[in-house]
CSV table of N, CA and C in Angstrom, one decimal:
chain,number,residue,atom,x,y,z
A,799,MET,N,-30.5,71.2,237.6
A,799,MET,CA,-30.9,70.3,236.6
A,799,MET,C,-30.5,70.3,235.6
A,800,ILE,N,-29.8,71.5,234.7
A,800,ILE,CA,-29.1,71.5,233.6
A,800,ILE,C,-27.9,70.5,234.1
A,801,ARG,N,-27.1,70.7,235.1
A,801,ARG,CA,-26.1,70.0,235.2
A,801,ARG,C,-26.3,68.6,234.9
A,802,GLU,N,-27.1,68.0,235.5
A,802,GLU,CA,-27.6,66.6,236.0
A,802,GLU,C,-28.0,66.2,234.4
A,803,SER,N,-28.8,67.2,233.6
A,803,SER,CA,-28.8,66.7,232.3
A,803,SER,C,-27.4,66.1,231.3
A,804,ARG,N,-26.7,66.9,231.6
A,804,ARG,CA,-25.1,66.6,230.9
A,804,ARG,C,-24.9,64.9,231.0
A,805,TYR,N,-25.2,64.5,231.8
A,805,TYR,CA,-25.0,63.0,232.0
A,805,TYR,C,-25.9,61.9,231.9
A,806,ARG,N,-27.3,62.5,231.1
A,806,ARG,CA,-28.6,61.7,230.7
A,806,ARG,C,-28.6,61.7,229.3
A,807,LYS,N,-27.7,61.5,228.6
A,807,LYS,CA,-28.0,61.9,227.1
A,807,LYS,C,-29.0,61.5,226.3
A,808,ASN,N,-29.7,60.4,226.8
A,808,ASN,CA,-30.8,59.7,226.4
A,808,ASN,C,-32.1,60.6,226.6
A,809,SER,N,-32.3,61.5,227.2
A,809,SER,CA,-33.1,62.1,227.7
A,809,SER,C,-33.9,62.5,226.9
A,810,PRO,N,-35.5,62.7,227.0
A,810,PRO,CA,-36.3,63.4,225.8
A,810,PRO,C,-36.3,64.7,226.4
A,811,PHE,N,-35.9,65.3,227.0
A,811,PHE,CA,-36.0,66.8,227.4
A,811,PHE,C,-35.3,67.3,226.9
A,812,ARG,N,-35.4,68.5,225.9
A,812,ARG,CA,-34.7,69.6,225.5
A,812,ARG,C,-34.9,70.7,226.6
A,813,ILE,N,-33.6,71.2,226.8
A,813,ILE,CA,-33.6,72.2,227.9
A,813,ILE,C,-33.2,73.8,227.2
A,814,PHE,N,-33.9,75.0,227.2
A,814,PHE,CA,-33.5,76.2,226.8
A,814,PHE,C,-33.8,77.0,228.1
A,815,LEU,N,-32.4,77.8,227.8
A,815,LEU,CA,-32.0,78.7,229.0
A,815,LEU,C,-31.9,79.9,228.6
A,816,LEU,N,-32.7,80.8,229.2
A,816,LEU,CA,-32.8,82.6,229.1
A,816,LEU,C,-32.1,83.1,230.1
A,817,THR,N,-31.5,83.7,230.1
A,817,THR,CA,-30.5,84.8,231.2
A,817,THR,C,-30.4,85.9,230.6
A,818,VAL,N,-31.0,87.1,231.7
A,818,VAL,CA,-31.2,88.6,231.4
A,818,VAL,C,-30.2,88.8,232.2
A,819,THR,N,-29.0,89.8,231.9
A,819,THR,CA,-28.3,90.4,232.5
A,819,THR,C,-27.9,91.8,231.8
A,820,PRO,N,-26.9,92.6,232.3
A,820,PRO,CA,-26.6,93.9,231.6
A,820,PRO,C,-25.5,93.3,230.3
A,821,SER,N,-24.6,92.4,230.7
A,821,SER,CA,-23.5,92.3,230.1
A,821,SER,C,-23.3,90.6,229.7
A,822,ARG,N,-22.7,90.4,229.1
A,822,ARG,CA,-22.3,89.0,228.9
A,822,ARG,C,-21.1,88.6,230.4
A,823,ALA,N,-20.5,89.6,230.7
A,823,ALA,CA,-19.3,89.4,231.8
A,823,ALA,C,-20.1,89.2,233.2
A,824,ASP,N,-21.7,89.9,233.2
A,824,ASP,CA,-22.3,89.5,234.4
A,824,ASP,C,-23.4,88.3,234.6
A,825,THR,N,-23.3,87.9,233.3
A,825,THR,CA,-23.5,86.5,233.7
A,825,THR,C,-23.1,85.4,234.6
A,826,PRO,N,-24.4,85.1,235.2
A,826,PRO,CA,-23.9,84.4,236.5
A,826,PRO,C,-23.5,82.9,236.0
A,827,PHE,N,-22.6,82.3,236.2
A,827,PHE,CA,-22.0,80.8,235.4
A,827,PHE,C,-21.7,80.9,234.1
A,828,LEU,N,-20.9,81.8,233.6
A,828,LEU,CA,-20.8,82.2,232.3
A,828,LEU,C,-20.4,80.9,231.6
A,829,SER,N,-19.3,80.4,232.2
A,829,SER,CA,-18.4,79.0,231.5
A,829,SER,C,-19.3,77.7,231.4
A,830,GLU,N,-20.1,77.8,232.3
A,830,GLU,CA,-21.3,76.4,232.2
A,830,GLU,C,-22.0,77.0,230.9
A,831,CYS,N,-22.9,78.3,230.8
A,831,CYS,CA,-23.5,78.4,230.0
A,831,CYS,C,-22.9,78.3,228.5
A,832,GLU,N,-21.9,78.9,228.3
A,832,GLU,CA,-21.3,78.5,227.1
A,832,GLU,C,-20.7,77.3,227.1
A,833,ALA,N,-20.5,76.3,227.8
A,833,ALA,CA,-19.9,75.1,227.8
A,833,ALA,C,-21.4,74.0,227.3
A,834,TRP,N,-22.6,74.4,228.0
A,834,TRP,CA,-24.0,73.6,227.5
A,834,TRP,C,-24.1,74.1,226.2
A,835,MET,N,-23.9,75.1,225.7
A,835,MET,CA,-24.2,75.3,224.2
A,835,MET,C,-23.3,74.3,223.5
A,836,LYS,N,-22.1,74.5,223.7
A,836,LYS,CA,-21.0,73.9,223.2
A,836,LYS,C,-21.4,72.4,222.9
A,837,GLU,N,-21.7,71.8,224.1
A,837,GLU,CA,-21.8,70.1,224.5
A,837,GLU,C,-23.5,70.3,223.9
A,838,ARG,N,-24.4,70.8,223.4
A,838,ARG,CA,-25.7,70.8,223.2
A,838,ARG,C,-26.6,70.2,224.2
A,839,THR,N,-25.9,70.5,225.5
A,839,THR,CA,-26.9,70.0,226.6
A,839,THR,C,-28.0,71.0,226.8
A,840,ALA,N,-27.6,72.4,226.2
A,840,ALA,CA,-28.8,73.2,226.4
A,840,ALA,C,-29.0,74.3,225.5
A,841,LEU,N,-30.0,75.1,224.8
A,841,LEU,CA,-30.0,76.0,224.0
A,841,LEU,C,-29.8,77.0,224.9
A,842,TRP,N,-28.7,78.0,224.9
A,842,TRP,CA,-28.8,79.1,225.7
A,842,TRP,C,-28.8,80.3,225.0
A,843,ILE,N,-30.1,81.0,225.5
A,843,ILE,CA,-30.6,82.6,224.9
A,843,ILE,C,-29.6,83.5,225.6
A,844,PRO,N,-29.1,84.1,225.7
A,844,PRO,CA,-28.8,85.2,226.4
A,844,PRO,C,-29.4,86.9,226.2
A,845,VAL,N,-30.1,87.2,227.0
A,845,VAL,CA,-30.4,88.5,226.9
A,845,VAL,C,-29.6,89.7,227.8
A,846,LEU,N,-28.7,90.7,226.9
A,846,LEU,CA,-28.3,91.4,227.1
A,846,LEU,C,-28.6,92.8,227.1
A,847,THR,N,-28.8,93.6,228.5
A,847,THR,CA,-29.9,94.5,228.6
A,847,THR,C,-28.8,95.9,228.3
A,848,GLN,N,-27.6,95.8,228.3
A,848,GLN,CA,-26.8,97.4,227.9
A,848,GLN,C,-25.6,97.0,227.3
A,849,GLU,N,-25.1,95.6,226.8
A,849,GLU,CA,-24.2,95.4,226.3
A,849,GLU,C,-24.4,95.0,224.4
A,850,GLY,N,-23.9,95.6,223.7
A,850,GLY,CA,-23.6,94.9,222.4
A,850,GLY,C,-25.0,94.9,221.5
A,851,LEU,N,-26.2,95.4,221.8
A,851,LEU,CA,-27.5,95.7,221.4
A,851,LEU,C,-27.8,97.2,220.3
A,852,PRO,N,-28.6,96.7,219.1
A,852,PRO,CA,-29.0,98.0,218.9
A,852,PRO,C,-29.8,98.8,219.2
A,853,PRO,N,-29.8,100.5,219.3
A,853,PRO,CA,-30.5,101.4,220.4
A,853,PRO,C,-32.0,100.9,220.3
A,854,ALA,N,-32.6,100.8,219.2
A,854,ALA,CA,-34.1,100.0,219.1
A,854,ALA,C,-34.2,99.0,219.8
A,855,GLY,N,-35.3,99.2,220.9
A,855,GLY,CA,-35.7,98.1,221.6
A,855,GLY,C,-35.5,98.0,222.8
A,856,SER,N,-36.3,98.5,223.7
A,856,SER,CA,-36.5,98.6,225.3
A,856,SER,C,-35.7,97.3,225.9
A,857,ARG,N,-35.6,97.4,227.2
A,857,ARG,CA,-35.2,95.7,227.7
A,857,ARG,C,-36.5,94.9,228.0
A,858,GLN,N,-37.8,95.4,228.0
A,858,GLN,CA,-38.5,94.3,228.0
A,858,GLN,C,-39.0,94.1,226.7
A,859,GLU,N,-38.9,94.4,225.8
A,859,GLU,CA,-38.6,93.9,224.1
A,859,GLU,C,-37.8,93.0,224.0
A,860,ARG,N,-36.7,93.1,224.8
A,860,ARG,CA,-35.5,92.3,224.5
A,860,ARG,C,-35.8,90.7,225.3
A,861,ILE,N,-36.2,90.7,226.3
A,861,ILE,CA,-37.0,90.0,227.2
A,861,ILE,C,-37.9,89.3,226.5
A,862,GLU,N,-39.0,90.0,225.7
A,862,GLU,CA,-39.9,89.3,225.2
A,862,GLU,C,-39.5,88.4,224.0
A,863,GLU,N,-38.7,88.8,223.2
A,863,GLU,CA,-38.1,88.2,221.8
A,863,GLU,C,-37.3,86.9,222.4
A,864,GLY,N,-36.6,87.1,223.2
A,864,GLY,CA,-36.4,86.0,223.7
A,864,GLY,C,-37.1,84.7,224.6
A,865,LEU,N,-37.9,85.1,225.2
A,865,LEU,CA,-39.4,84.5,225.6
A,865,LEU,C,-39.8,83.6,224.5
A,866,SER,N,-40.1,84.6,223.1
A,866,SER,CA,-40.7,84.2,222.2
A,866,SER,C,-40.0,83.3,221.3
A,867,ARG,N,-38.7,83.4,221.3
A,867,ARG,CA,-37.9,82.4,220.6
A,867,ARG,C,-38.0,80.8,221.4
A,868,ILE,N,-38.0,81.1,222.9
A,868,ILE,CA,-38.0,80.0,223.4
A,868,ILE,C,-39.2,79.1,223.2
A,869,LEU,N,-40.3,79.5,223.4
A,869,LEU,CA,-41.6,79.1,223.1
A,869,LEU,C,-41.8,78.7,221.7
A,870,ASP,N,-41.3,79.5,220.8
A,870,ASP,CA,-41.5,78.4,219.2
A,870,ASP,C,-41.1,77.7,219.1
A,871,MET,N,-39.9,77.6,220.1
A,871,MET,CA,-38.9,76.2,219.8
A,871,MET,C,-39.6,75.0,220.5
A,872,ALA,N,-39.7,75.5,221.9
A,872,ALA,CA,-40.2,74.3,223.0
A,872,ALA,C,-41.5,73.8,222.5
A,873,GLY,N,-42.2,74.2,221.9
A,873,GLY,CA,-43.6,73.5,221.6
A,873,GLY,C,-44.7,74.0,222.6
A,874,VAL,N,-46.0,73.7,222.5
A,874,VAL,CA,-47.0,74.0,223.7
A,874,VAL,C,-47.4,72.9,224.5
A,875,GLU,N,-46.3,71.7,224.7
A,875,GLU,CA,-46.5,71.2,225.5
A,875,GLU,C,-45.2,70.9,226.6
A,876,SER,N,-44.4,72.0,226.5
A,876,SER,CA,-43.3,72.0,227.4
A,876,SER,C,-43.7,72.9,228.8
A,877,LEU,N,-42.8,72.5,229.8
A,877,LEU,CA,-43.0,73.0,230.9
A,877,LEU,C,-41.9,74.0,231.1
A,878,LEU,N,-42.3,75.3,231.6
A,878,LEU,CA,-41.2,76.4,231.9
A,878,LEU,C,-41.1,76.5,233.2
A,879,TYR,N,-39.8,76.7,233.6
A,879,TYR,CA,-39.5,76.5,234.7
A,879,TYR,C,-38.5,78.0,234.7
A,880,LEU,N,-39.3,78.7,235.8
A,880,LEU,CA,-38.5,80.1,236.2
A,880,LEU,C,-38.0,80.1,237.4
A,881,SER,N,-36.5,80.5,237.3
A,881,SER,CA,-35.7,80.9,238.7
A,881,SER,C,-34.9,82.1,238.8
A,882,GLY,N,-35.0,82.8,240.0
A,882,GLY,CA,-34.7,84.1,239.9
A,882,GLY,C,-35.2,84.7,241.4
A,883,PRO,N,-34.7,86.0,241.2
A,883,PRO,CA,-35.1,86.9,242.3
A,883,PRO,C,-36.7,87.2,242.1
A,884,PRO,N,-37.3,87.1,243.4
A,884,PRO,CA,-38.7,86.9,243.3
A,884,PRO,C,-39.5,88.2,242.3
A,885,ALA,N,-39.1,89.3,242.5
A,885,ALA,CA,-39.8,90.4,241.5
A,885,ALA,C,-39.6,90.0,239.9
A,886,MET,N,-38.5,89.2,239.3
A,886,MET,CA,-38.0,88.7,238.0
A,886,MET,C,-39.2,87.7,238.1
A,887,VAL,N,-38.8,87.1,238.8
A,887,VAL,CA,-39.7,85.6,238.4
A,887,VAL,C,-41.2,86.0,238.5
A,888,ASP,N,-42.0,86.6,239.1
A,888,ASP,CA,-43.4,87.4,239.2
A,888,ASP,C,-43.6,88.1,237.8
A,889,ALA,N,-42.4,88.7,237.5
A,889,ALA,CA,-42.7,89.8,236.0
A,889,ALA,C,-42.4,88.7,234.7
A,890,PHE,N,-41.7,87.6,234.6
A,890,PHE,CA,-41.9,86.7,233.7
A,890,PHE,C,-43.2,85.9,233.5
A,891,HIS,N,-43.6,85.4,235.1
A,891,HIS,CA,-44.9,84.7,235.3
A,891,HIS,C,-46.0,85.4,234.7
A,892,GLN,N,-46.0,86.8,234.8
A,892,GLN,CA,-47.0,87.3,234.3
A,892,GLN,C,-47.0,87.7,232.4
A,893,ILE,N,-45.9,88.1,232.2
A,893,ILE,CA,-45.7,87.8,230.5
A,893,ILE,C,-46.0,86.6,230.3
A,894,LEU,N,-45.6,85.7,230.3
A,894,LEU,CA,-45.9,84.3,229.9
A,894,LEU,C,-47.5,84.3,230.1
A,895,LEU,N,-48.1,84.6,231.4
A,895,LEU,CA,-49.5,84.3,231.4
A,895,LEU,C,-50.1,85.5,230.4
A,896,GLY,N,-50.2,86.3,230.3
A,896,GLY,CA,-50.7,88.1,229.6
A,896,GLY,C,-50.2,87.9,228.6
A,897,GLN,N,-49.1,87.8,227.6
A,897,GLN,CA,-48.8,87.9,226.7
A,897,GLN,C,-48.7,86.9,225.8
A,898,PHE,N,-48.2,85.9,226.3
A,898,PHE,CA,-47.9,84.6,225.6
A,898,PHE,C,-49.4,83.5,225.9
A,899,LEU,N,-49.9,83.7,226.7
A,899,LEU,CA,-51.4,82.6,227.0
A,899,LEU,C,-50.8,81.4,227.0
A,900,VAL,N,-49.5,81.6,228.2
A,900,VAL,CA,-49.1,79.9,228.2
A,900,VAL,C,-50.3,79.6,229.8
A,901,GLU,N,-50.5,78.5,229.6
A,901,GLU,CA,-51.5,77.9,230.9
A,901,GLU,C,-50.6,78.1,232.0
A,902,GLU,N,-51.1,78.2,233.0
A,902,GLU,CA,-50.7,78.2,234.3
A,902,GLU,C,-50.2,76.9,235.1
A,903,PRO,N,-50.6,76.1,234.4
A,903,PRO,CA,-49.7,74.3,234.9
A,903,PRO,C,-48.5,74.2,234.1
A,904,ARG,N,-48.1,74.9,233.1
A,904,ARG,CA,-47.1,74.7,232.3
A,904,ARG,C,-45.9,75.8,233.2
A,905,ILE,N,-46.3,76.4,234.0
A,905,ILE,CA,-45.0,77.4,234.4
A,905,ILE,C,-44.7,76.8,236.2
A,906,LYS,N,-43.7,76.5,235.9
A,906,LYS,CA,-42.9,76.1,237.3
A,906,LYS,C,-41.9,77.4,238.1
A,907,SER,N,-42.0,77.5,239.3
A,907,SER,CA,-40.7,78.5,239.7
A,907,SER,C,-40.2,78.6,241.0
A,908,GLU,N,-39.1,78.9,241.0
A,908,GLU,CA,-38.4,78.6,242.3
A,908,GLU,C,-37.9,80.0,242.6
A,909,MET,N,-37.7,81.2,243.4
A,909,MET,CA,-37.2,82.2,243.9
A,909,MET,C,-36.2,82.0,244.8
A,910,PHE,N,-35.0,83.0,244.3
A,910,PHE,CA,-33.8,82.7,245.0
A,910,PHE,C,-33.5,84.3,245.4
A,911,TYR,N,-32.5,84.6,246.5
A,911,TYR,CA,-32.3,85.9,246.7
A,911,TYR,C,-30.6,86.5,246.1
A,912,GLY,N,-30.2,85.4,245.7
A,912,GLY,CA,-28.5,86.3,245.1
A,912,GLY,C,-27.7,84.9,245.2
A,913,TYR,N,-26.7,84.8,244.4
A,913,TYR,CA,-25.7,83.7,244.2
A,913,TYR,C,-24.4,83.8,245.1
A,914,LEU,N,-24.3,82.4,245.3
A,914,LEU,CA,-23.1,82.0,246.1
A,914,LEU,C,-22.0,82.4,245.4
A,915,ALA,N,-20.8,83.1,245.9
A,915,ALA,CA,-19.6,83.3,245.2
A,915,ALA,C,-18.8,82.1,244.8
A,916,HIS,N,-18.7,82.0,243.8
A,916,HIS,CA,-17.9,80.6,243.6
A,916,HIS,C,-16.6,80.9,242.5
């Protein structure tokens, strides 16, 4: 989806990307995420659970802060697309419904079980 949007410069859609990894080096498709930010194709919000963070704040709090930033910028009409391992997708889904009171029809999801080597 993000790759395709690079070629649709007049698209009315804004894309916000949240990744959750232990460190920047562990981020899948890191060079693409960086390029998307540089090109303004997507706003990338990396949540690093083990690197470069102050000791205050749990992993959960960091994730919630990232989601909060996206929801504040995206607005109440936006669709939210979750993609990742089933446990992560389910957890984010519950956070969006329970803590952020996002309505179910706004949440779309796709589960996958790993990354292809590239």
